[in-house]
Coordinates of C-alpha atoms in Angstrom, one line a residue:
M30 CA 195.5 -107.5 213.0
H31 CA 193.3 -105.5 210.7
A32 CA 190.6 -103.2 212.0
D33 CA 187.9 -105.3 210.5
E34 CA 189.3 -108.5 212.0
A35 CA 188.9 -106.9 215.4
A36 CA 185.6 -106.1 214.8
P37 CA 182.8 -108.2 216.7
R38 CA 181.0 -110.9 214.8
I39 CA 177.3 -111.1 215.0
R40 CA 175.2 -114.3 214.5
L41 CA 171.6 -114.1 213.6
I42 CA 171.1 -117.6 212.3
G43 CA 170.5 -120.4 214.7
V44 CA 171.4 -118.1 217.8
V45 CA 171.4 -114.5 218.3
S46 CA 174.9 -113.6 219.6
V47 CA 177.8 -111.4 219.6
T48 CA 181.3 -112.7 219.6
R49 CA 184.5 -110.8 220.6
G50 CA 187.8 -113.0 220.4
D51 CA 186.8 -116.1 222.5
Q52 CA 184.0 -114.3 224.4
V53 CA 180.5 -115.0 223.1
V54 CA 177.5 -113.2 224.6
E55 CA 173.9 -114.6 223.6
V56 CA 171.2 -112.2 223.1
S57 CA 168.3 -114.0 224.8
R58 CA 165.7 -111.2 225.5
S59 CA 163.2 -111.2 222.7
R60 CA 163.2 -107.5 222.0
Q61 CA 166.8 -106.8 222.4
A62 CA 167.4 -109.5 219.9
A63 CA 164.9 -107.8 217.5
V64 CA 166.9 -104.4 218.0
L65 CA 170.3 -106.1 217.4
A66 CA 169.0 -107.7 214.1
V67 CA 167.6 -104.1 212.8
L68 CA 170.9 -102.4 213.3
A69 CA 173.0 -105.5 212.1
L70 CA 170.9 -106.0 208.9
R71 CA 171.4 -102.2 208.3
T72 CA 175.0 -102.0 209.3
G73 CA 176.7 -99.0 208.4
E74 CA 173.4 -97.1 207.9
F75 CA 171.7 -94.7 210.3
V76 CA 168.6 -96.1 212.0
S77 CA 166.1 -93.7 213.6
R78 CA 164.7 -94.3 216.9
E79 CA 161.3 -94.0 215.2
A80 CA 162.2 -96.7 212.8
L81 CA 163.7 -99.0 215.5
L82 CA 160.5 -98.7 217.6
R83 CA 158.1 -99.5 214.8
A84 CA 160.5 -102.5 213.8
V85 CA 160.6 -104.0 217.2
W86 CA 157.0 -103.0 218.6
G87 CA 155.0 -102.3 215.5
D88 CA 152.8 -99.3 214.8
R89 CA 151.4 -99.2 218.4
A90 CA 154.5 -99.2 220.5
P91 CA 153.9 -98.7 224.3
E92 CA 155.0 -95.7 226.2
S93 CA 157.6 -98.0 227.9
S94 CA 159.2 -98.7 224.6
V95 CA 161.5 -95.8 224.5
G96 CA 162.9 -96.5 228.1
N97 CA 163.3 -100.1 227.1
L98 CA 165.0 -99.2 223.8
H99 CA 167.7 -97.3 225.7
T100 CA 168.1 -100.2 228.1
Y101 CA 168.6 -102.6 225.2
I102 CA 171.0 -100.3 223.5
S103 CA 173.1 -100.1 226.6
G104 CA 173.3 -103.8 226.9
L105 CA 174.3 -104.3 223.3
R106 CA 177.0 -101.7 223.5
R107 CA 178.4 -103.7 226.5
A108 CA 178.7 -106.6 224.3
L109 CA 179.9 -105.0 221.3
E110 CA 182.5 -102.6 222.8
R111 CA 185.2 -104.2 224.9
G112 CA 187.6 -101.1 225.2
P113 CA 188.4 -97.4 224.3
R114 CA 189.0 -98.6 220.6
D115 CA 185.5 -100.0 220.4
R116 CA 183.7 -96.8 221.3
H117 CA 182.3 -96.1 217.8
V118 CA 180.9 -99.6 217.0
L119 CA 177.6 -98.6 218.2
R120 CA 177.1 -95.0 217.7
A121 CA 174.3 -92.9 219.1
E122 CA 173.6 -90.1 216.6
D123 CA 171.1 -87.1 216.7
G124 CA 167.8 -89.1 216.6
G125 CA 169.0 -92.7 216.2
Y126 CA 171.9 -95.1 216.0
R127 CA 174.4 -96.6 213.6
L128 CA 176.1 -99.8 214.0
C129 CA 179.7 -100.0 212.4
V130 CA 180.3 -103.8 212.0
P131 CA 181.7 -105.2 208.5
A132 CA 178.9 -106.9 206.6
E133 CA 181.2 -110.0 206.3
H134 CA 181.1 -110.3 210.1
I135 CA 177.4 -110.6 210.1
D136 CA 176.3 -114.2 209.1
A137 CA 172.8 -113.3 207.7
L138 CA 174.4 -110.6 205.2
E139 CA 177.3 -113.1 204.4
F140 CA 174.6 -115.8 203.8
R141 CA 172.7 -113.4 201.5
R142 CA 176.1 -112.5 199.6
L143 CA 177.1 -116.0 199.1
S144 CA 173.4 -116.9 197.7
G145 CA 173.7 -114.0 195.3
V146 CA 177.1 -115.3 194.2
A147 CA 175.7 -118.7 193.7
N148 CA 173.0 -117.5 191.6
L149 CA 175.1 -115.4 189.5
A150 CA 177.6 -118.4 188.9
W151 CA 174.5 -120.5 187.8
S152 CA 173.2 -117.8 185.5
E153 CA 176.7 -117.7 183.7
G154 CA 176.7 -121.7 183.4
D155 CA 179.4 -122.3 186.1
A156 CA 177.6 -125.2 188.1
T157 CA 180.8 -125.9 190.1
G158 CA 181.2 -122.2 191.2
C159 CA 177.4 -122.2 192.2
L160 CA 177.8 -125.3 194.3
T161 CA 180.9 -124.1 195.9
A162 CA 179.1 -120.8 197.0
L163 CA 176.2 -122.8 198.3
D164 CA 178.5 -125.0 200.3
F165 CA 180.0 -122.0 202.1
A166 CA 176.3 -120.4 202.7
D167 CA 175.2 -123.9 204.1
E168 CA 178.1 -123.7 206.7
L169 CA 176.5 -120.5 208.0
W170 CA 173.0 -122.1 208.4
L171 CA 173.0 -123.5 212.0
G172 CA 169.2 -123.3 212.5
T173 CA 166.0 -120.9 212.5
P174 CA 167.1 -117.3 211.7
L175 CA 166.5 -114.7 214.6
P176 CA 165.3 -117.4 217.1
G177 CA 163.2 -115.7 219.8
A178 CA 163.5 -112.2 218.3
A179 CA 160.2 -110.5 218.5
G180 CA 158.3 -107.8 216.3
P181 CA 157.2 -107.3 212.7
F182 CA 160.9 -106.8 211.3
A183 CA 162.2 -110.0 212.8
E184 CA 159.3 -112.0 211.5
H185 CA 159.7 -110.5 208.0
E186 CA 163.5 -111.1 207.9
R187 CA 163.0 -114.5 209.4
S188 CA 160.6 -115.4 206.5
R189 CA 162.9 -113.8 203.9
L190 CA 165.8 -115.7 205.1
E191 CA 164.2 -119.0 205.3
R192 CA 162.7 -118.4 201.7
S193 CA 166.2 -117.7 200.5
R194 CA 167.5 -120.9 202.2
V195 CA 164.8 -123.0 200.4
E196 CA 165.8 -121.3 197.0
G197 CA 169.4 -122.0 197.5
R198 CA 168.5 -125.5 198.2
G199 CA 166.6 -125.8 195.1
L200 CA 169.2 -124.1 193.1
R201 CA 171.6 -126.8 194.5
V202 CA 169.4 -129.5 192.9
E203 CA 169.5 -127.5 189.6
A204 CA 173.2 -127.2 189.6
L205 CA 173.8 -131.0 190.5
L206 CA 171.5 -131.8 187.5
G207 CA 173.5 -129.4 185.4
S208 CA 176.8 -131.1 186.4
G209 CA 175.6 -134.5 185.7
Q210 CA 174.9 -135.7 189.2
P211 CA 171.1 -136.6 189.2
E212 CA 171.3 -139.1 192.0
R213 CA 172.8 -136.7 194.3
A214 CA 170.2 -134.1 193.1
A215 CA 167.5 -136.7 193.8
A216 CA 168.8 -137.4 197.4
E217 CA 168.8 -133.5 198.0
C218 CA 165.3 -133.3 197.0
V219 CA 163.7 -136.1 199.3
G220 CA 163.7 -133.8 202.4
L221 CA 162.9 -130.6 200.7
V222 CA 159.7 -132.1 199.0
R223 CA 158.7 -133.5 202.5
E224 CA 159.0 -130.0 204.1
H225 CA 157.5 -128.0 201.1
P226 CA 154.9 -130.4 199.5
L227 CA 153.3 -127.6 197.7
D228 CA 156.2 -126.2 196.1
E229 CA 155.9 -127.0 192.6
R230 CA 159.3 -126.1 191.8
L231 CA 160.8 -128.4 194.3
A232 CA 158.5 -131.2 193.1
T233 CA 159.4 -131.0 189.6
L234 CA 163.1 -130.8 190.2
F235 CA 162.6 -134.0 192.2
G236 CA 160.8 -135.6 189.3
A237 CA 163.6 -134.4 186.8
S238 CA 166.2 -135.9 189.1
L239 CA 164.6 -139.1 189.5
F240 CA 164.0 -139.3 185.7
R241 CA 167.8 -138.4 184.9
S242 CA 168.8 -141.1 187.4
G243 CA 166.9 -143.7 185.5
R244 CA 164.2 -144.1 188.0
V245 CA 161.4 -143.4 185.5
D246 CA 158.5 -145.0 187.3
D247 CA 159.4 -143.1 190.6
A248 CA 159.5 -139.7 188.5
L249 CA 156.1 -140.5 187.2
A250 CA 154.8 -141.4 190.7
E251 CA 156.2 -138.1 192.0
L252 CA 154.5 -135.9 189.5
V253 CA 151.1 -137.6 190.0
A254 CA 151.6 -137.1 193.5
L255 CA 152.5 -133.5 192.8
R256 CA 149.2 -133.1 190.8
T257 CA 147.0 -134.5 193.6
R258 CA 148.5 -132.3 196.2
L259 CA 147.8 -129.1 194.1
R260 CA 144.4 -130.1 193.5
T261 CA 143.4 -131.2 196.9
E262 CA 145.2 -128.4 198.8
L263 CA 145.0 -125.3 196.5
G264 CA 142.6 -126.1 193.9
V265 CA 145.1 -125.6 190.9
R266 CA 146.7 -127.6 188.2
P267 CA 150.5 -128.0 187.7
G268 CA 152.4 -125.3 185.8
P269 CA 154.1 -125.6 182.4
E270 CA 157.4 -127.0 183.7
A271 CA 155.9 -129.9 185.5
V272 CA 153.6 -130.6 182.6
R273 CA 156.6 -130.5 180.0
L274 CA 158.4 -133.0 182.4
H275 CA 155.6 -135.3 182.5
E276 CA 155.2 -135.1 178.8
E277 CA 158.9 -136.0 178.3
I278 CA 158.7 -139.0 180.5
L279 CA 155.5 -140.3 178.8
A280 CA 157.3 -139.9 175.5
S281 CA 160.4 -141.9 176.7
Q282 CA 158.3 -144.5 177.7
E283 CA 156.6 -144.8 174.3
R284 CA 159.9 -145.1 172.6
E285 CA 160.9 -148.1 174.9
A286 CA 157.6 -149.8 174.4
P287 CA 158.3 -151.6 171.1
G288 CA 161.6 -153.1 172.4
V289 CA 164.9 -152.0 173.6
Q290 CA 165.8 -148.4 173.1
P291 CA 169.2 -147.9 174.4
R292 CA 170.3 -144.9 176.3
R293 CA 173.8 -143.5 176.8
P294 CA 173.9 -142.5 180.4
A295 CA 176.5 -140.2 181.8
Q296 CA 176.0 -140.3 185.5
I297 CA 179.6 -140.1 186.8
P298 CA 179.8 -137.5 189.5
H299 CA 181.9 -134.2 189.3
R300 CA 185.6 -134.5 189.2
P301 CA 186.9 -134.8 192.8
W302 CA 188.1 -131.5 194.3
G303 CA 192.0 -131.2 194.8
F304 CA 192.8 -134.6 193.3
V305 CA 196.5 -135.4 193.2
G306 CA 198.8 -138.2 192.6
R307 CA 197.6 -141.8 192.0
S308 CA 199.5 -141.9 188.6
R309 CA 200.5 -145.5 189.1
E310 CA 197.0 -146.6 190.1
L311 CA 195.4 -144.8 187.3
A312 CA 197.6 -146.2 184.9
E313 CA 196.9 -149.7 186.3
L314 CA 193.3 -149.1 185.9
A315 CA 193.7 -148.2 182.4
Q316 CA 195.8 -151.2 181.6
L317 CA 193.3 -153.6 183.3
T318 CA 190.3 -152.3 181.6
G319 CA 191.8 -152.1 178.1
R320 CA 189.8 -153.2 175.3
T321 CA 188.2 -156.5 176.3
G322 CA 186.3 -155.4 179.4
Q323 CA 187.2 -156.3 182.9
A324 CA 185.8 -156.2 186.4
V325 CA 188.1 -154.5 188.7
V326 CA 187.9 -153.4 192.6
V327 CA 189.6 -150.3 193.8
T328 CA 190.1 -151.4 197.4
G329 CA 191.7 -149.7 200.7
H330 CA 190.6 -148.4 204.1
A331 CA 188.3 -145.6 204.8
G332 CA 189.4 -142.1 203.5
I333 CA 192.1 -143.5 201.3
G334 CA 190.7 -142.2 198.2
K335 CA 188.8 -145.0 196.4
T336 CA 185.8 -143.3 195.3
A337 CA 187.9 -140.2 194.1
T338 CA 190.5 -142.4 192.3
A339 CA 187.8 -144.4 190.4
V340 CA 185.7 -141.1 189.4
E341 CA 189.0 -139.4 188.2
F342 CA 189.7 -142.5 186.1
A343 CA 186.2 -142.4 184.7
H344 CA 186.6 -138.8 183.6
R345 CA 190.1 -139.2 182.1
H346 CA 188.9 -142.3 180.1
R347 CA 185.4 -141.2 179.2
D348 CA 185.9 -141.6 175.4
A349 CA 186.8 -145.3 176.0
F350 CA 183.3 -145.9 177.2
P351 CA 181.2 -144.7 174.3
D352 CA 178.0 -146.5 175.1
G353 CA 177.6 -144.7 178.4
Q354 CA 178.8 -144.6 182.0
T355 CA 176.5 -145.4 185.1
F356 CA 177.1 -144.5 188.7
L357 CA 175.6 -146.0 191.9
N358 CA 176.6 -145.8 195.5
L359 CA 175.7 -149.2 197.0
R360 CA 175.3 -148.3 200.7
G361 CA 172.0 -149.9 201.8
R362 CA 171.3 -151.1 198.5
T363 CA 170.3 -154.9 197.3
A364 CA 171.4 -156.8 194.3
E365 CA 167.8 -156.2 193.0
D366 CA 168.4 -152.4 193.3
V367 CA 171.5 -152.7 191.4
L368 CA 170.0 -154.5 188.7
D369 CA 167.1 -152.2 188.5
H370 CA 169.3 -149.1 188.2
Q371 CA 171.3 -150.5 185.4
V372 CA 168.3 -151.7 183.3
R373 CA 166.9 -148.2 183.5
A374 CA 169.9 -146.4 183.1
F375 CA 170.7 -148.1 179.7
G376 CA 167.1 -148.0 178.7
I377 CA 166.7 -151.8 178.6
G378 CA 163.0 -152.7 178.5
A379 CA 163.0 -155.3 181.3
R380 CA 161.6 -153.4 184.3
D381 CA 158.7 -155.6 184.9
L382 CA 160.4 -159.0 184.1
P383 CA 161.8 -161.4 186.6
A384 CA 165.2 -160.9 188.1
A385 CA 166.7 -163.8 186.2
T386 CA 165.4 -162.4 182.7
K387 CA 166.7 -158.8 183.7
T388 CA 170.1 -160.2 184.4
A389 CA 170.2 -162.1 181.1
Q390 CA 169.2 -159.0 179.1
L391 CA 171.7 -157.0 180.9
S392 CA 174.5 -159.2 180.4
A393 CA 173.6 -159.5 176.7
F394 CA 173.4 -155.8 176.5
L395 CA 176.9 -155.2 178.2
A396 CA 178.5 -158.0 176.2
E397 CA 178.1 -156.0 172.9
R398 CA 178.9 -152.6 174.1
R399 CA 181.7 -150.6 175.7
A400 CA 180.1 -149.0 178.8
L401 CA 181.4 -148.3 182.3
V402 CA 179.5 -149.4 185.3
L403 CA 180.9 -147.7 188.4
L404 CA 179.6 -149.1 191.6
D405 CA 180.7 -147.4 194.8
D406 CA 181.3 -148.6 198.3
V407 CA 180.4 -152.2 197.6
T408 CA 180.2 -154.1 201.1
D409 CA 179.0 -157.5 199.9
L410 CA 179.9 -159.2 196.6
A411 CA 176.3 -160.4 196.5
Q412 CA 175.3 -157.0 195.6
V413 CA 177.1 -157.0 192.3
R414 CA 177.7 -160.7 191.3
Q415 CA 175.5 -160.6 188.3
L416 CA 177.4 -157.8 186.9
V417 CA 181.0 -158.8 187.9
E418 CA 180.2 -162.2 186.1
G419 CA 178.4 -161.0 183.2
H420 CA 180.0 -157.7 181.8
G421 CA 181.2 -158.7 178.4
R422 CA 183.0 -156.0 176.6
S423 CA 182.1 -153.3 179.3
T424 CA 184.1 -152.6 182.3
V425 CA 182.7 -153.1 185.8
L426 CA 184.5 -150.9 188.2
L427 CA 183.9 -151.3 192.0
T428 CA 185.3 -149.3 195.1
S429 CA 185.2 -151.3 198.5
R430 CA 186.9 -151.4 201.9
Y431 CA 187.2 -155.1 201.2
R432 CA 189.6 -157.0 198.8
F433 CA 187.0 -159.7 197.7
S434 CA 190.2 -162.2 197.7
G435 CA 187.9 -165.1 197.0
A436 CA 186.3 -163.8 193.9
A437 CA 187.6 -165.3 190.6
G438 CA 188.1 -162.9 187.7
L439 CA 188.1 -159.8 189.9
R440 CA 191.2 -157.8 189.6
R441 CA 192.4 -155.5 192.3
V442 CA 193.9 -152.0 192.5
P443 CA 194.9 -151.5 196.2
L444 CA 195.4 -148.0 197.5
T445 CA 197.6 -147.0 200.3
G446 CA 198.8 -143.6 201.8
L447 CA 200.0 -141.0 199.3
A448 CA 203.7 -140.3 198.7
P449 CA 205.2 -137.8 201.1
E450 CA 205.7 -135.2 198.4
T451 CA 202.1 -135.6 197.0
A452 CA 200.8 -135.5 200.4
R453 CA 202.5 -132.0 200.9
D454 CA 200.9 -130.9 197.5
L455 CA 197.5 -131.9 198.8
L456 CA 198.0 -130.0 202.0
C457 CA 199.0 -126.6 200.2
G458 CA 196.0 -127.0 197.8
A459 CA 193.7 -124.9 200.1
A460 CA 196.7 -123.3 202.0
P461 CA 199.5 -122.3 199.7
S462 CA 200.8 -120.1 202.4
V463 CA 202.1 -123.1 204.3
Y464 CA 204.4 -124.2 201.5
G465 CA 207.8 -124.8 202.9
D466 CA 206.8 -124.6 206.5
P467 CA 209.0 -127.2 208.4
S468 CA 206.1 -128.7 210.3
L469 CA 204.2 -129.4 207.2
E470 CA 205.8 -133.1 206.9
T471 CA 204.8 -133.7 210.5
V472 CA 201.2 -132.8 209.7
A473 CA 201.2 -135.2 206.8
A474 CA 202.6 -138.0 208.7
R475 CA 200.0 -137.3 211.6
C476 CA 197.5 -137.9 208.9
G477 CA 198.9 -141.1 207.5
Y478 CA 199.3 -139.6 204.2
V479 CA 195.6 -140.3 203.7
P480 CA 194.0 -138.2 201.4
L481 CA 190.6 -137.4 203.3
A482 CA 192.4 -136.7 206.5
L483 CA 194.9 -134.5 204.5
R484 CA 192.0 -132.6 202.9
A485 CA 190.7 -131.9 206.3
A486 CA 193.9 -130.6 207.6
S487 CA 194.3 -128.4 204.4
L488 CA 191.0 -126.7 205.2
R489 CA 192.1 -126.1 208.8
L490 CA 195.5 -124.6 207.6
G491 CA 193.9 -122.6 204.6
L492 CA 190.2 -121.6 205.3
D493 CA 188.3 -119.8 208.1
P494 CA 185.1 -121.8 208.3
G495 CA 184.3 -121.0 211.9
G496 CA 185.5 -117.1 211.6
F497 CA 188.5 -117.4 213.6
A498 CA 192.3 -117.2 212.7
R499 CA 193.6 -119.9 210.6
T500 CA 195.5 -122.6 212.4
S501 CA 199.4 -122.8 211.7
C502 CA 201.2 -126.3 211.0
A503 CA 202.7 -126.2 214.2
G504 CA 199.5 -125.3 215.9
L505 CA 197.8 -128.3 214.2
V506 CA 200.4 -130.7 215.1
E507 CA 200.1 -129.5 218.7
E508 CA 196.3 -130.3 218.6
L509 CA 196.6 -133.7 217.0
D510 CA 199.1 -134.6 219.7
D511 CA 196.8 -133.3 222.5
D512 CA 194.8 -136.3 224.0
T513 CA 191.9 -134.0 224.6
I514 CA 191.6 -132.8 220.9
G515 CA 193.0 -135.4 218.6
W516 CA 190.7 -136.1 215.8
D517 CA 188.4 -133.3 216.7
A518 CA 191.3 -131.0 215.2
L519 CA 190.2 -132.3 211.9
A520 CA 186.5 -131.9 212.1
V521 CA 186.1 -129.9 209.0
D522 CA 183.3 -130.8 206.7
D523 CA 183.0 -134.1 208.7
D524 CA 185.9 -135.6 207.1
A525 CA 187.6 -136.6 210.1
T526 CA 184.8 -138.3 211.6
S527 CA 184.1 -140.0 208.2
V528 CA 187.2 -141.7 208.4
L529 CA 186.5 -142.7 212.0
R530 CA 183.2 -144.0 211.3
G531 CA 184.5 -146.0 208.0
I532 CA 187.0 -147.8 210.0
E533 CA 184.8 -148.4 212.9
E534 CA 182.1 -150.1 210.6
V535 CA 184.7 -152.5 209.2
C536 CA 186.3 -153.1 212.8
R537 CA 182.7 -153.7 214.4
A538 CA 182.4 -156.5 211.7
L539 CA 185.6 -158.3 212.9
S540 CA 185.5 -161.5 214.8
A541 CA 186.7 -161.3 218.4
Q542 CA 190.1 -162.8 217.5
A543 CA 190.7 -160.4 214.7
R544 CA 189.9 -157.3 217.0
E545 CA 192.1 -158.5 219.6
L546 CA 195.0 -159.1 217.3
L547 CA 194.2 -155.6 215.7
V548 CA 194.7 -154.0 219.0
R549 CA 197.7 -156.0 219.9
L550 CA 199.5 -155.0 216.7
S551 CA 198.5 -151.5 217.0
E552 CA 200.3 -151.1 220.3
V553 CA 203.6 -151.1 218.9
P554 CA 204.0 -148.0 216.5
G555 CA 205.3 -148.5 213.0
E556 CA 206.4 -152.2 213.7
E557 CA 206.4 -154.7 210.8
F558 CA 205.6 -158.3 211.5
D559 CA 205.8 -161.5 209.3
W560 CA 202.5 -162.4 207.6
D561 CA 201.3 -165.8 208.9
R562 CA 198.5 -167.8 207.8
T563 CA 196.2 -167.4 210.8
R564 CA 192.6 -166.7 210.2
A565 CA 192.8 -163.6 212.0
V566 CA 195.5 -162.0 209.9
A567 CA 193.5 -163.1 206.7
E568 CA 190.4 -161.3 208.1
L569 CA 192.5 -158.2 208.8
R570 CA 194.2 -158.1 205.4
E571 CA 190.7 -158.8 203.6
A572 CA 189.4 -155.7 205.4
N573 CA 192.6 -153.5 204.6
L574 CA 193.3 -153.0 208.3
L575 CA 196.8 -154.2 207.5
E576 CA 199.0 -153.1 204.6
P577 CA 202.2 -154.8 203.3
G578 CA 205.6 -153.5 204.4
A579 CA 208.8 -155.3 203.5
P580 CA 208.7 -158.5 201.4
G581 CA 206.7 -161.1 203.4
R582 CA 205.9 -158.7 206.2
G583 CA 203.1 -156.2 207.1
R584 CA 202.1 -153.4 209.4
V585 CA 199.2 -151.5 210.7
P586 CA 198.4 -148.3 208.7
V587 CA 199.0 -145.1 210.6
L588 CA 195.3 -144.1 210.8
V589 CA 193.7 -147.3 211.5
R590 CA 196.3 -147.7 214.4
G591 CA 195.4 -144.3 215.7
C592 CA 191.6 -145.0 215.4
V593 CA 192.0 -148.3 217.2
L594 CA 194.0 -147.0 220.0
G595 CA 192.1 -143.8 220.3
G596 CA 188.6 -144.4 219.4
V597 CA 187.1 -147.4 217.5
L598 CA 187.6 -150.1 220.0
R599 CA 188.2 -147.9 223.1
G600 CA 185.9 -145.0 223.1
G601 CA 188.2 -142.0 222.5
R602 CA 189.3 -139.9 219.6
R603 CA 193.2 -139.7 219.9
L604 CA 195.6 -139.7 216.9
P605 CA 198.8 -141.6 217.2
R606 CA 201.9 -139.7 218.2

């Protein structure tokens, strides 16, 4: 183990604590937490006793402060130094102290570093690098900085870190806009503007996100609300950025007023991270969409990679849709929401018309053009029926956990687990060091060759999100087989629980007969059975909770079986063995 890896880790965000190995010491006394904060945020530097007293007690430190400081230092030394090798972690020097802990072991300093990396990446035009750095910074943000720490230094640093956090969240919105993801940017802004209603930059970014998403009326309403808040609360007017955006939106409305002024939207999200395989399915999608337009659904159970496959297809074939590409996640959306999004995105002047008229105008518009309409996570065909039945020369591409077998004219591209060699490639994407490990195949099998679970396993094998040692393949298999850990072994970026939630949502909607059959079929690992024509089997097939095996036979997918037996219908989180 390297010396810096053996050093203690100090948390100042969400909690003030010292971690040595598996031992965590929380620093709950307000002044002692403040002393640790001063030394940690100046790690490697000499801090005089007088500077510490001023930082913690202010300019009028009581007489007892010197004795208290010695007491606090002694307590911190016990938490920081566990043996003879650690005697120099917290050094007493002539007239002061010096903390010797690597900066990367102090969460607040690492947060600042990652924020700087994100800003540099954005200044160089690298939106992806910016978002990646912000993602890592967000993992460190567990709550209020320096909670409970007292004194002027703690107050100043708390405000500084919180300001940096808000700036980073605003930068994320800018990067999402810069990478063609206005709807994600708008979603990021909702909570930000609610928390900081007088922050003009954030409100302007929110307006821009709404406008780029085709929500022109909402964008105008947000800018009007900003003007009202600034005038009422601060007595000022909006600055030049907000004014320019307002003028741009008004100009776009004037261009639309005489009639239809089509736009060519580019709303497809960023290409999926670590995408591998699916060559056959991508080729099938290309063949189905062809030149004449088609309605296609990419279907499969939760976590199988439906959205990633559809987005990858859209990027690879962007030139085949010169009249624009729209994207909308349909969770919680109505058919009217879908219709309004499309007419706004394509610039069709039909916002205030009845739904039937808007549908007719949109159908006529798409009939004459080659556009791609990507609708993600469709749960009810009624949400999209007007598009599926009226796409003309354009392509309507859906993703869904359901097959929609009764929909005439809707072609299906079903997804199952990845090929074993492709699954190994995905596992090695964030963990190249495990290539060739004899337990790698077992990890892939435990994950059911499902991309979302494989991605979570890859992060466990290759990254260090919690500040501890990386997990080995054999260690991860042992955790997955442990009834007390199971699914929690893959709880990185919430991927594993996302699979659980997705399968749970579908299972909860099943009839009692279908649920009972699913449990019964799941109790025999890997066994195939003859398809029959019962209503329960048809219901399970429709929800992608069964997959084809040998001709005329089927089976329960590995992860579905594991979720059913260990969690979804019985209350636990155990993976199958």
